[in-house]
Amino acid sequence: MGMVQLSGVRKFYGALEVIKGIDLTVEPGELVVFVGPSGCGKSTLLRMIAGLEDVDYGRVEIASKDVTEAPPAQRGVAMVFQNYALYPHMTAFDNLAYGLRRAGLARNAVDKRVQETAALLQISDLLKRKPKAMSGGQRQRVAIGRAIVRKPEVFLFDEPLSNLDAALRVEMRSQIARLHQELAATMIFVTHDQVEAMTLADRIVVLNAGRVEQIGTPREVYHSPANLFVAGFIGSPAMNLLPATLGPSGVALVSGPVLGGHSGTGEAVTLGVRPDRLTLTSPESAHLSGEAKLIEHLGDETILHLALADGGALTIKLAGDVALTIGARVHARIDMVGASLFGADGRAMRLEGARETEA
Amino acid sequence: MSRQRKATPSARIGMLTYHALMLAISAVFLLPFYWMTISAFKTNAEIFSNPVTWLPDPIRWENMTSLLTREDFPFVQQFVNSVFYAGTVAVLVCLSCSLAAYSFGCLRWRGRNLVFGLTVCALLMPTIVTFLPIYLAWSKIGLTGTYWPLITPFLFGDAFFIFMLRQFFMGVPRELLDAARLDGASEFRIWWQIVMPQLRTPLIIVGLFATVYTWNEFFLPLIYLQDREAFPLSVGLFTFQSQRAVEWSVSMMGAFLTALPMVALFLLTQRLFQRGLSSTGLK
Ligand SMILES: Nc1ncnc2c1ncn2[C@@H]1O[C@H](COP(=O)(O)OP(=O)(O)OP(=O)(O)O)[C@@H](O)[C@H]1O
Ligand SMILES: [Mg+2]
């Protein structure tokens, strides 16, 4: 269990700067999830913490020790990779034992530690098998075992579940959550999967193009995104971002209607509304109207994709199975509670009273 | 795939032409080998008899005993020399070239591509160009006449095999190396314990290439070695033929027995060659 502290960390590949100055503190015992679009530098940042990539500028501290220049094995970190990276020619036992042997543990101690870990992960009966003779889920468990067995300060996971099928992914997710509690370990977890991020994380770090866009609890990044990028990235289906102006009497949508509650001096803003904050209504009371272009019936909910008259698009998430046909004219009302407002610079503006839904 | 279905007539004609062509081409390559083999079991007179006999009758096994017992042709000794020479080179090539290939293919360092480019340039340098200064150096330290000048260079790798192996080393997943680094293994240990076991097939193939290449190597042993007793078979056969030009049947028996181990080696490892170079045994 240890703290991870990054200060001003930067990384260049040739002339290309892929990590552009990141400050981040991961508290002991915390589970932090990195999310961000492909190529934004999640893996690179994780590998810098692990010591697998050089840190060009800045400092990396683990458990209050400066490890910026330390080799990977002396940082007290263990990593689980997307493709498992088990040693293919070794049995599961040897895979787990390899690091312990390198650390100079006696044979008995190695045996004991491996058996303990195997019992914890329910892989005891796999120990004699080689990776080739295991299923994806079993391999992943052995890979996690290889990380745990060394009792590291910090666990690093780089998209460890993305090669598993949906059912197994859910199972492994809860197992990782369980391990996090049992070991009370510090964990950093990279994922593409929003649900994984929201359910596992104590805090989410949203990365974009080598920078941190926002750090916060899952509820914070979901309900009060710091900027347009986070607003568009977190949540599925994505938040509706509607161009508007902030006038004296409220937020005026381009299509006309004015939503009250806030006032400004006519500056251009973007109104962010989650798809589930829109409701169907009569034409007279509608804020927005459009034509249904695509209807996704998911059983317990229906997702409507509308084309607005001004050329924009709108996504609405409705509870239940709603009977609508493509081409239908749909009228929607915005619930301003829980809406976000972004200034011309893309940053979130304070919306008084809008945070009430969180309570 | 299509074996179940009946071939259409035009496809059948296509197959027939293909096989006929292949047979003709292999005949061109196999004929000299066949000629050598049958001549090894004939007397001199029979070799040159007219019309040509395509099967030796009777089979002259005595050619073999006469070859193996000759005073002026220490065949057995030379065979042992060849095995030693080819075997040592094969092992050294596998070790040194895979170390270099590990560095070029698995490690990242400044100037790596430049150094690799220079290494590949060495491929283009004919032996003839560099051999004189190198020969003079060896002769200064007085080691000509031994196998040292023939074997030592392979301690430092060989451009062709480094080039070949690098492709395979680049194919080893980076995460595998990273996992080993996190486990506290040194680079040397990763090379030996993690990467080498993955690349057994390419290494065996490189070893075989090196064996065949060295078995047939002629120029350097001819230059460096002086004693008949020290020659490998390639040079030994040549000297015997040039000195005893009339004894065709013994020469041919020598050539046959020289080629035999390589043919056997190829037949034994044919399956490796066929599947080996495409799949590296990694999933
Ligand atoms: N060895 C390298 N040389 C040059 N550029 C690299 C190298 N490795 C990564 N990059 C670049 O660095 C950036 C960040 O890569 P990284 O793998 O960290 O992204 P990521 O966020 O993990 O993406 P993904 O979600 O697809 O895994 C990318 O633009 C990538 O092209
Ligand atoms: Mg990645």
XYZ file of C-alpha atoms and ligand atoms in Angstrom:
674
model
C 0.000 0.000 0.000
C 1.638 3.196 -1.097
C 1.079 6.608 -2.436
C 1.927 7.481 -6.036
C 2.881 11.031 -6.754
C 3.592 12.458 -10.191
C 4.873 15.989 -10.526
C 5.346 17.716 -13.853
C 5.840 14.438 -15.653
C 6.580 14.749 -19.366
C 7.509 12.308 -22.089
C 8.783 12.768 -25.612
C 8.991 10.305 -28.455
C 11.527 12.063 -30.615
C 10.112 15.539 -31.075
C 6.582 14.412 -30.279
C 5.422 15.221 -26.763
C 2.999 12.508 -25.709
C 2.751 13.312 -21.972
C 2.540 17.038 -21.502
C 3.145 17.714 -17.846
C 1.004 15.687 -15.487
C 0.560 16.246 -11.763
C -1.304 13.570 -9.923
C -1.452 12.119 -6.451
C -2.903 8.694 -5.863
C -3.628 8.193 -2.179
C -2.648 4.966 -0.409
C -5.285 2.316 -0.928
C -7.055 4.285 -3.612
C -8.224 2.843 -6.931
C -7.728 5.389 -9.674
C -8.907 4.781 -13.216
C -7.339 6.439 -16.259
C -9.724 6.976 -19.140
C -9.287 8.824 -22.385
C -9.463 8.340 -26.128
C -7.107 5.931 -27.869
C -3.601 7.316 -28.156
C -3.989 9.922 -25.416
C -1.093 8.451 -23.430
C -2.748 6.256 -20.795
C -0.450 3.315 -21.370
C 2.575 5.546 -21.644
C 1.816 7.198 -18.321
C 1.281 3.842 -16.658
C 4.535 2.513 -18.086
C 6.335 5.604 -16.801
C 5.049 4.870 -13.316
C 6.219 1.278 -13.734
C 9.654 2.420 -14.898
C 9.290 0.805 -18.310
C 9.558 4.189 -20.050
C 12.030 6.918 -19.183
C 10.637 10.057 -17.607
C 12.000 12.978 -19.616
C 10.969 15.712 -17.174
C 9.404 15.650 -13.731
C 9.367 13.281 -10.800
C 7.715 10.001 -9.929
C 7.389 9.118 -6.251
C 6.076 5.861 -4.904
C 5.534 5.423 -1.171
C 7.292 8.742 -0.622
C 10.471 7.566 -2.371
C 11.725 9.254 -5.508
C 11.829 6.418 -8.035
C 12.162 8.504 -11.191
C 15.430 6.763 -12.033
C 14.825 3.436 -10.292
C 14.559 0.219 -12.333
C 11.075 -1.321 -12.554
C 11.691 -4.145 -10.119
C 12.790 -1.784 -7.355
C 9.718 0.421 -7.406
C 7.359 -1.899 -5.634
C 4.949 -1.973 -8.545
C 3.357 -4.878 -10.369
C 1.576 -4.661 -13.676
C -1.127 -6.653 -15.429
C -1.178 -6.379 -19.194
C -3.994 -6.499 -21.703
C -2.575 -9.556 -23.449
C -1.686 -11.169 -20.090
C 1.997 -11.478 -21.060
C 2.408 -14.752 -19.227
C 5.672 -16.533 -19.981
C 4.364 -19.052 -22.536
C 6.963 -21.729 -21.857
C 6.473 -21.791 -18.097
C 3.747 -23.336 -15.998
C 1.441 -21.082 -14.006
C 3.473 -21.947 -10.920
C 6.712 -20.825 -12.535
C 5.029 -17.721 -13.882
C 4.106 -16.754 -10.352
C 7.401 -17.861 -8.873
C 9.663 -16.137 -11.407
C 9.670 -12.733 -9.740
C 10.032 -14.198 -6.254
C 13.035 -16.218 -7.337
C 14.594 -13.128 -8.874
C 14.089 -11.395 -5.544
C 16.119 -14.164 -3.966
C 13.415 -15.851 -1.895
C 14.180 -19.330 -0.605
C 12.463 -22.268 -2.241
C 10.095 -22.896 0.672
C 9.077 -19.281 0.882
C 8.427 -19.182 -2.856
C 6.281 -22.309 -2.611
C 4.284 -20.925 0.242
C 3.656 -17.534 -1.331
C 2.611 -19.045 -4.660
C 0.213 -21.478 -2.989
C -1.321 -18.717 -0.886
C -1.858 -16.486 -3.888
C -3.245 -19.343 -5.950
C -5.748 -20.107 -3.207
C -6.807 -16.477 -3.035
C -7.517 -16.419 -6.776
C -8.841 -19.978 -6.987
C -6.194 -21.028 -9.476
C -4.569 -23.766 -7.392
C -5.575 -26.470 -9.859
C -4.065 -24.508 -12.758
C -0.589 -24.266 -11.303
C 0.826 -27.170 -13.315
C -0.558 -25.929 -16.630
C 1.092 -23.756 -19.218
C -0.740 -20.669 -20.510
C -1.551 -22.401 -23.795
C -3.754 -24.861 -21.934
C -5.822 -22.184 -20.207
C -8.840 -20.138 -21.184
C -8.663 -16.359 -21.443
C -10.228 -15.901 -18.029
C -7.857 -18.372 -16.415
C -4.869 -16.689 -17.997
C -6.053 -13.357 -16.721
C -6.381 -14.739 -13.224
C -2.865 -16.157 -13.375
C -1.611 -12.803 -14.644
C -3.251 -11.075 -11.698
C -1.735 -13.726 -9.448
C 1.704 -12.931 -10.810
C 1.128 -9.315 -9.801
C -0.239 -10.078 -6.349
C 2.340 -12.657 -5.370
C 5.077 -10.057 -5.126
C 3.097 -7.961 -2.636
C 3.711 -4.677 -4.409
C 2.982 -1.184 -3.107
C 1.032 -0.365 -6.220
C -0.833 -2.384 -8.826
C -0.971 -1.150 -12.397
C -3.565 -2.542 -14.780
C -3.457 -1.725 -18.487
C -6.854 -2.646 -19.914
C -6.681 -6.062 -18.297
C -10.231 -7.092 -19.109
C -10.639 -5.950 -22.682
C -9.798 -9.341 -24.185
C -12.491 -11.126 -22.199
C -16.087 -11.696 -23.213
C -18.805 -9.626 -21.602
C -19.857 -12.085 -18.908
C -16.309 -12.854 -17.831
C -15.487 -9.194 -17.826
C -18.218 -8.495 -15.299
C -17.010 -11.357 -13.135
C -13.370 -10.283 -13.250
C -14.399 -6.716 -12.554
C -16.047 -7.689 -9.305
C -13.061 -9.857 -8.476
C -10.720 -6.923 -8.921
C -12.995 -4.792 -6.752
C -12.894 -7.553 -4.137
C -9.107 -7.796 -4.306
C -8.850 -4.063 -3.946
C -10.736 -4.283 -0.680
C -9.040 -7.413 0.631
C -5.522 -6.256 -0.131
C -6.297 -2.611 0.619
C -3.875 -1.956 -2.219
C -3.230 1.138 -4.267
C -4.331 0.478 -7.821
C -4.170 2.346 -11.089
C -6.406 0.945 -13.756
C -6.578 1.879 -17.424
C -9.743 1.110 -19.326
C -11.781 1.984 -22.365
C -14.925 0.732 -20.732
C -17.063 3.461 -19.161
C -18.941 1.049 -16.944
C -15.669 -0.390 -15.667
C -14.410 3.093 -14.910
C -17.586 4.228 -13.153
C -17.992 1.092 -11.053
C -14.400 0.449 -10.023
C -12.942 3.881 -9.500
C -12.528 5.841 -6.316
C -11.410 8.602 -8.631
C -11.305 8.922 -12.391
C -8.538 10.706 -14.267
C -9.699 11.844 -17.694
C -6.762 12.213 -20.054
C -6.718 13.819 -23.458
C -3.725 14.269 -25.746
C -1.229 13.853 -22.913
C -2.949 16.216 -20.471
C -5.270 15.746 -17.531
C -8.708 17.134 -18.339
C -10.292 16.358 -15.005
C -9.693 14.373 -11.843
C -12.669 13.505 -9.710
C -14.947 10.841 -8.305
C -17.072 9.034 -10.881
C -20.065 11.154 -9.846
C -18.101 14.378 -10.162
C -16.872 13.697 -13.668
C -20.313 12.476 -14.679
C -22.415 15.201 -13.123
C -20.065 18.147 -13.245
C -17.680 17.712 -16.121
C -14.967 20.339 -15.956
C -15.041 21.050 -19.654
C -16.558 20.132 -22.991
C -14.109 17.310 -23.553
C -15.018 15.492 -20.365
C -18.702 16.197 -20.968
C -18.531 14.550 -24.367
C -16.291 11.705 -23.300
C -17.881 10.473 -20.092
C -21.286 8.878 -20.333
C -22.843 6.631 -22.916
C -24.740 7.631 -24.925
C -22.815 10.884 -24.899
C -24.106 14.129 -23.481
C -25.988 16.410 -25.889
C -24.022 19.593 -26.466
C -26.296 22.339 -27.751
C -25.086 25.742 -28.934
C -26.848 28.577 -27.088
C -26.420 32.124 -25.862
C -26.621 33.240 -22.277
C -28.879 36.303 -22.252
C -30.371 38.396 -19.480
C -33.421 36.183 -19.190
C -31.667 32.817 -19.412
C -30.094 30.298 -21.758
C -31.418 30.864 -25.254
C -31.185 27.899 -27.592
C -30.369 28.609 -31.212
C -33.819 27.320 -32.141
C -35.496 29.955 -29.997
C -36.696 28.717 -26.615
C -35.242 30.317 -23.525
C -34.573 28.294 -20.411
C -34.608 30.357 -17.270
C -32.604 30.372 -14.126
C -29.321 31.889 -15.281
C -28.388 35.147 -16.798
C -25.558 36.678 -18.695
C -24.738 39.337 -21.201
C -25.380 37.485 -24.413
C -22.177 35.442 -24.617
C -22.065 32.234 -26.669
C -22.247 29.104 -24.522
C -22.800 25.387 -24.926
C -25.573 23.723 -22.995
C -24.825 20.145 -21.996
C -27.782 17.876 -21.357
C -27.568 14.154 -20.596
C -29.846 12.086 -22.862
C -31.874 10.965 -19.834
C -32.574 14.584 -18.889
C -34.835 15.002 -21.907
C -38.491 14.038 -21.892
C -41.075 13.751 -24.645
C -43.766 16.374 -24.595
C -46.426 18.120 -26.647
C -45.424 20.458 -29.491
C -46.502 23.565 -27.528
C -44.318 22.930 -24.495
C -41.289 21.574 -26.428
C -37.840 23.100 -26.288
C -36.598 21.111 -29.228
C -38.230 19.247 -32.072
C -36.751 16.864 -34.561
C -37.230 13.817 -36.704
C -36.426 10.344 -35.371
C -33.523 8.997 -37.422
C -32.612 5.937 -35.413
C -34.352 4.153 -32.574
C -32.467 1.695 -30.395
C -34.752 -0.591 -28.436
C -32.704 -1.987 -25.578
C -35.631 -3.591 -23.806
C -35.653 -1.661 -20.560
C -34.819 1.598 -22.285
C -35.102 3.233 -25.670
C -32.538 5.502 -27.219
C -33.778 8.003 -29.764
C -31.494 9.765 -32.206
C -33.096 12.903 -33.606
C -32.129 15.215 -36.427
C -32.973 18.768 -35.395
C -34.326 21.358 -37.793
C -31.119 23.443 -37.524
C -29.002 20.485 -38.617
C -27.917 19.446 -35.123
C -28.424 16.048 -33.558
C -30.042 15.095 -30.285
C -29.987 11.867 -28.319
C -32.768 11.029 -25.896
C -32.796 8.130 -23.478
C -36.262 7.037 -22.403
C -37.165 4.483 -19.803
C -39.086 1.459 -21.006
C -39.884 0.319 -24.494
C -41.297 3.325 -26.322
C -43.308 2.681 -29.461
C -42.059 5.121 -32.078
C -41.220 4.734 -35.725
C -38.381 6.182 -37.749
C -39.373 9.463 -39.352
C -41.733 10.386 -36.559
C -41.754 13.989 -35.369
C -40.558 14.108 -31.782
C -40.855 16.992 -29.310
C -38.596 17.122 -26.312
C -38.264 19.148 -23.161
C -35.020 19.810 -21.314
C -34.827 19.291 -17.580
C -32.376 21.990 -16.509
C -31.651 20.233 -13.249
C -28.416 18.421 -13.915
C -27.609 20.360 -17.065
C -24.143 21.839 -17.596
C -23.149 25.076 -19.204
C -19.829 25.669 -20.916
C -18.331 29.005 -21.856
C -16.717 29.874 -25.164
C -13.379 28.542 -23.823
C -14.951 25.131 -23.273
C -14.776 25.333 -19.474
C -17.750 24.594 -17.273
C -19.606 27.606 -15.844
C -21.158 27.492 -12.409
C -24.844 26.786 -12.696
C -26.606 27.725 -9.515
C -28.997 25.086 -8.350
C -28.097 22.640 -11.039
C -26.151 20.320 -8.710
C -29.195 19.360 -6.714
C -29.552 16.004 -8.433
C -26.333 14.812 -6.877
C -27.633 14.922 -3.344
C -10.301 -27.237 -49.178
C -11.447 -28.057 -52.643
C -10.239 -31.617 -52.452
C -13.764 -32.839 -51.864
C -15.110 -31.271 -54.996
C -14.519 -32.748 -58.436
C -11.950 -30.727 -60.344
C -13.153 -29.193 -63.577
C -11.330 -30.447 -66.716
C -9.515 -27.166 -67.237
C -8.359 -27.116 -63.605
C -7.129 -30.685 -64.031
C -5.104 -29.790 -67.103
C -3.696 -26.853 -65.161
C -2.614 -29.147 -62.326
C -1.071 -31.611 -64.762
C 0.962 -28.898 -66.484
C 2.039 -27.569 -63.100
C 3.256 -30.938 -61.888
C 4.978 -31.748 -65.164
C 6.817 -28.457 -65.029
C 7.820 -28.993 -61.394
C 9.078 -32.488 -62.186
C 11.163 -31.173 -65.055
C 12.695 -28.455 -62.906
C 13.511 -30.805 -60.038
C 15.041 -33.247 -62.514
C 17.488 -30.551 -63.579
C 18.577 -30.153 -59.955
C 18.465 -33.793 -58.966
C 20.242 -35.262 -61.962
C 23.808 -34.273 -60.918
C 23.104 -35.546 -57.429
C 21.795 -38.831 -58.828
C 24.795 -39.098 -61.116
C 27.140 -38.616 -58.158
C 25.285 -41.234 -56.142
C 25.350 -43.957 -58.794
C 28.942 -43.190 -59.709
C 29.940 -43.710 -56.111
C 28.921 -47.334 -56.485
C 30.550 -48.036 -59.863
C 34.073 -48.759 -61.025
C 35.857 -46.147 -63.084
C 35.181 -48.114 -66.251
C 31.499 -48.424 -65.480
C 31.176 -44.684 -64.864
C 32.314 -43.940 -68.395
C 30.737 -46.934 -70.106
C 28.672 -46.355 -73.183
C 25.658 -46.671 -73.173
C 25.111 -45.097 -69.760
C 23.924 -47.447 -67.005
C 21.398 -45.722 -64.781
C 21.715 -48.214 -61.955
C 25.064 -49.574 -60.724
C 25.194 -53.319 -61.241
C 26.699 -54.836 -59.236
C 26.746 -52.260 -56.423
C 30.424 -51.689 -55.647
C 30.398 -51.413 -51.837
C 34.165 -51.899 -51.915
C 34.469 -48.253 -53.013
C 33.464 -47.321 -49.497
C 36.083 -49.492 -47.798
C 38.733 -48.348 -50.198
C 37.860 -44.705 -49.464
C 37.870 -45.146 -45.702
C 41.190 -46.988 -45.629
C 43.255 -44.857 -47.980
C 46.540 -43.465 -46.694
C 46.464 -40.416 -48.985
C 42.928 -39.343 -48.093
C 42.216 -39.217 -44.306
C 38.480 -39.154 -44.923
C 37.400 -40.038 -41.391
C 39.677 -37.424 -39.840
C 38.403 -34.798 -42.256
C 34.829 -35.799 -41.558
C 35.433 -35.233 -37.835
C 37.043 -31.864 -38.660
C 33.991 -30.857 -40.676
C 31.623 -31.871 -37.895
C 33.663 -29.893 -35.376
C 33.937 -26.858 -37.651
C 30.268 -26.754 -38.680
C 28.980 -27.633 -35.216
C 31.034 -25.012 -33.396
C 30.127 -22.321 -35.897
C 26.429 -23.222 -35.674
C 26.413 -22.951 -31.869
C 28.421 -19.722 -31.854
C 26.222 -18.187 -34.534
C 23.075 -19.017 -32.578
C 24.467 -17.460 -29.406
C 26.178 -14.374 -30.766
C 23.621 -13.529 -33.425
C 20.693 -13.928 -31.089
C 22.363 -11.618 -28.564
C 22.812 -9.011 -31.270
C 19.303 -9.619 -32.584
C 17.927 -9.197 -29.066
C 19.591 -5.834 -28.850
C 18.424 -4.731 -32.304
C 14.963 -6.203 -32.020
C 13.984 -5.919 -28.354
C 15.911 -3.032 -26.830
C 15.610 0.651 -27.620
C 18.789 2.675 -27.664
C 20.081 5.766 -29.356
C 21.661 5.012 -32.724
C 20.205 1.541 -32.895
C 19.018 1.872 -36.463
C 22.315 3.354 -37.595
C 24.312 0.517 -36.075
C 21.910 -2.005 -37.549
C 22.270 -0.348 -40.950
C 26.054 -0.627 -40.685
C 25.709 -4.275 -39.726
C 23.608 -4.960 -42.782
C 26.177 -3.126 -44.894
C 28.671 -5.729 -43.741
C 26.507 -8.208 -45.665
C 27.429 -6.430 -48.863
C 31.155 -6.634 -48.200
C 32.672 -9.585 -50.092
C 34.987 -11.817 -48.059
C 37.705 -11.360 -50.656
C 37.959 -7.654 -49.845
C 38.718 -8.046 -46.172
C 40.455 -11.358 -46.128
C 44.003 -10.196 -46.817
C 44.452 -7.811 -43.869
C 42.681 -10.294 -41.622
C 44.894 -13.104 -42.872
C 47.996 -11.054 -42.176
C 46.785 -10.334 -38.659
C 46.192 -14.019 -37.923
C 49.509 -14.957 -39.383
C 51.216 -12.343 -37.134
C 49.832 -14.037 -34.035
C 50.842 -17.341 -35.543
C 47.453 -18.976 -35.529
C 47.202 -19.824 -39.221
C 47.013 -23.543 -39.728
C 44.481 -23.839 -36.898
C 40.708 -23.453 -36.742
C 40.927 -20.259 -34.655
C 40.741 -17.874 -37.640
C 37.819 -19.841 -39.050
C 35.737 -19.966 -35.876
C 36.566 -16.899 -33.778
C 34.841 -14.394 -36.122
C 31.495 -16.028 -35.395
C 31.832 -15.042 -31.738
C 30.992 -11.592 -33.025
C 27.953 -12.574 -35.025
C 27.245 -12.734 -38.682
C 25.366 -9.998 -40.492
C 23.082 -12.306 -42.420
C 21.934 -14.315 -39.423
C 21.568 -11.215 -37.247
C 19.369 -9.752 -39.950
C 17.297 -12.917 -40.129
C 16.911 -13.352 -36.371
C 16.073 -9.715 -35.708
C 12.739 -10.166 -37.471
C 11.808 -12.898 -35.027
C 13.014 -10.981 -31.981
C 10.912 -8.012 -33.054
C 7.924 -10.334 -33.059
C 8.258 -11.149 -29.361
C 5.546 -9.161 -27.550
C 6.988 -6.176 -25.731
C 4.820 -6.904 -22.701
C 6.610 -10.203 -22.183
C 9.909 -8.389 -21.759
C 8.249 -5.740 -19.596
C 6.754 -8.376 -17.334
C 10.185 -9.922 -16.873
C 11.727 -6.528 -16.147
C 9.089 -5.925 -13.483
C 9.919 -9.356 -12.105
C 13.486 -8.155 -11.691
C 15.205 -10.102 -14.447
C 18.351 -8.610 -15.990
C 18.448 -8.042 -19.737
C 20.821 -10.967 -20.102
C 18.463 -13.204 -18.174
C 15.471 -12.018 -20.217
C 17.363 -12.892 -23.375
C 18.256 -16.342 -22.167
C 15.265 -17.371 -20.056
C 12.341 -15.548 -21.611
C 13.071 -14.773 -25.248
C 15.276 -17.650 -26.400
C 12.767 -20.364 -25.422
C 10.117 -18.618 -27.538
C 12.344 -18.649 -30.586
C 13.492 -22.249 -30.581
C 12.338 -22.913 -34.132
C 14.034 -19.921 -35.780
C 17.174 -20.666 -33.795
C 17.259 -24.263 -34.964
C 16.782 -23.068 -38.515
C 19.593 -20.546 -38.187
C 21.748 -23.294 -36.706
C 20.963 -25.530 -39.679
C 21.692 -22.784 -42.176
C 24.995 -22.121 -40.452
C 25.820 -25.835 -40.401
C 25.150 -26.315 -44.107
C 26.945 -23.101 -44.966
C 30.017 -24.024 -42.949
C 29.989 -27.627 -44.144
C 30.318 -26.306 -47.678
C 32.683 -23.433 -46.848
C 35.707 -23.796 -49.061
C 37.668 -20.608 -49.505
C 38.652 -19.734 -45.917
C 39.733 -23.227 -44.802
C 41.714 -23.528 -48.023
C 43.529 -20.298 -47.204
C 44.139 -20.831 -43.509
C 44.799 -24.560 -43.259
C 47.891 -26.326 -44.545
C 47.808 -29.964 -43.352
C 45.723 -32.624 -45.008
C 44.939 -33.932 -41.543
C 43.417 -30.570 -40.583
C 41.267 -30.042 -43.678
C 37.510 -30.174 -43.532
C 35.868 -32.363 -46.180
C 35.194 -29.523 -48.591
C 38.893 -28.806 -48.982
C 39.905 -32.440 -48.547
C 37.749 -33.634 -51.422
C 39.011 -30.888 -53.661
C 42.678 -31.657 -52.982
C 42.096 -35.357 -53.475
C 40.335 -34.778 -56.781
C 42.999 -32.448 -58.053
C 45.782 -34.881 -57.100
C 44.111 -38.169 -58.034
C 42.053 -37.041 -60.982
C 41.638 -40.494 -62.462
C 40.066 -42.147 -59.439
C 36.550 -41.053 -60.135
C 34.746 -43.716 -58.202
C 36.576 -42.947 -54.942
C 36.036 -39.216 -55.445
C 32.376 -39.775 -56.056
C 32.093 -41.974 -52.987
C 33.767 -39.175 -50.999
C 31.401 -36.597 -52.440
C 28.444 -38.855 -51.762
C 29.421 -39.401 -48.122
C 30.060 -35.680 -47.722
C 26.648 -34.737 -49.042
C 24.835 -37.487 -47.155
C 24.782 -35.896 -43.651
C 23.399 -32.648 -45.036
C 20.696 -34.466 -46.978
C 19.814 -36.479 -43.886
C 19.740 -33.319 -41.765
C 17.421 -31.673 -44.237
C 15.063 -34.629 -44.417
C 14.927 -34.816 -40.619
C 14.132 -31.146 -40.223
C 12.070 -30.616 -43.354
C 8.877 -30.123 -41.338
C 10.582 -27.421 -39.281
C 11.547 -25.567 -42.432
C 8.076 -25.844 -43.844
C 6.167 -24.512 -40.857
C 9.014 -22.946 -38.935
C 9.823 -19.735 -40.677
C 6.269 -18.475 -40.757
C 5.237 -19.316 -37.193
C 7.657 -18.673 -34.394
C 5.883 -20.807 -31.857
C 4.384 -17.717 -30.254
C 0.690 -17.258 -30.033
N 7.488 3.748 -29.060
C 6.792 4.820 -29.487
N 7.322 5.657 -30.401
C 6.648 6.741 -30.836
N 5.420 7.075 -30.427
C 4.818 6.283 -29.528
C 5.470 5.112 -29.012
N 4.639 4.530 -28.133
C 3.523 5.284 -28.111
N 3.628 6.345 -28.936
C 2.628 7.399 -29.138
O 2.312 7.931 -27.882
C 0.937 8.225 -27.802
C 0.352 7.598 -26.565
O 0.362 6.198 -26.691
P -0.293 5.256 -25.623
O -0.004 3.858 -26.009
O 0.139 5.695 -24.279
O -1.842 5.557 -25.817
P -3.065 4.916 -25.044
O -3.775 6.045 -24.413
O -2.618 3.810 -24.175
O -3.930 4.357 -26.246
P -4.838 3.049 -26.284
O -6.084 3.421 -25.566
O -5.058 2.840 -27.751
O -4.079 1.939 -25.631
C 0.303 7.738 -29.089
O 0.052 8.841 -29.902
C 1.332 6.845 -29.700
O 1.293 6.944 -31.088
Mg -2.889 1.647 -24.204
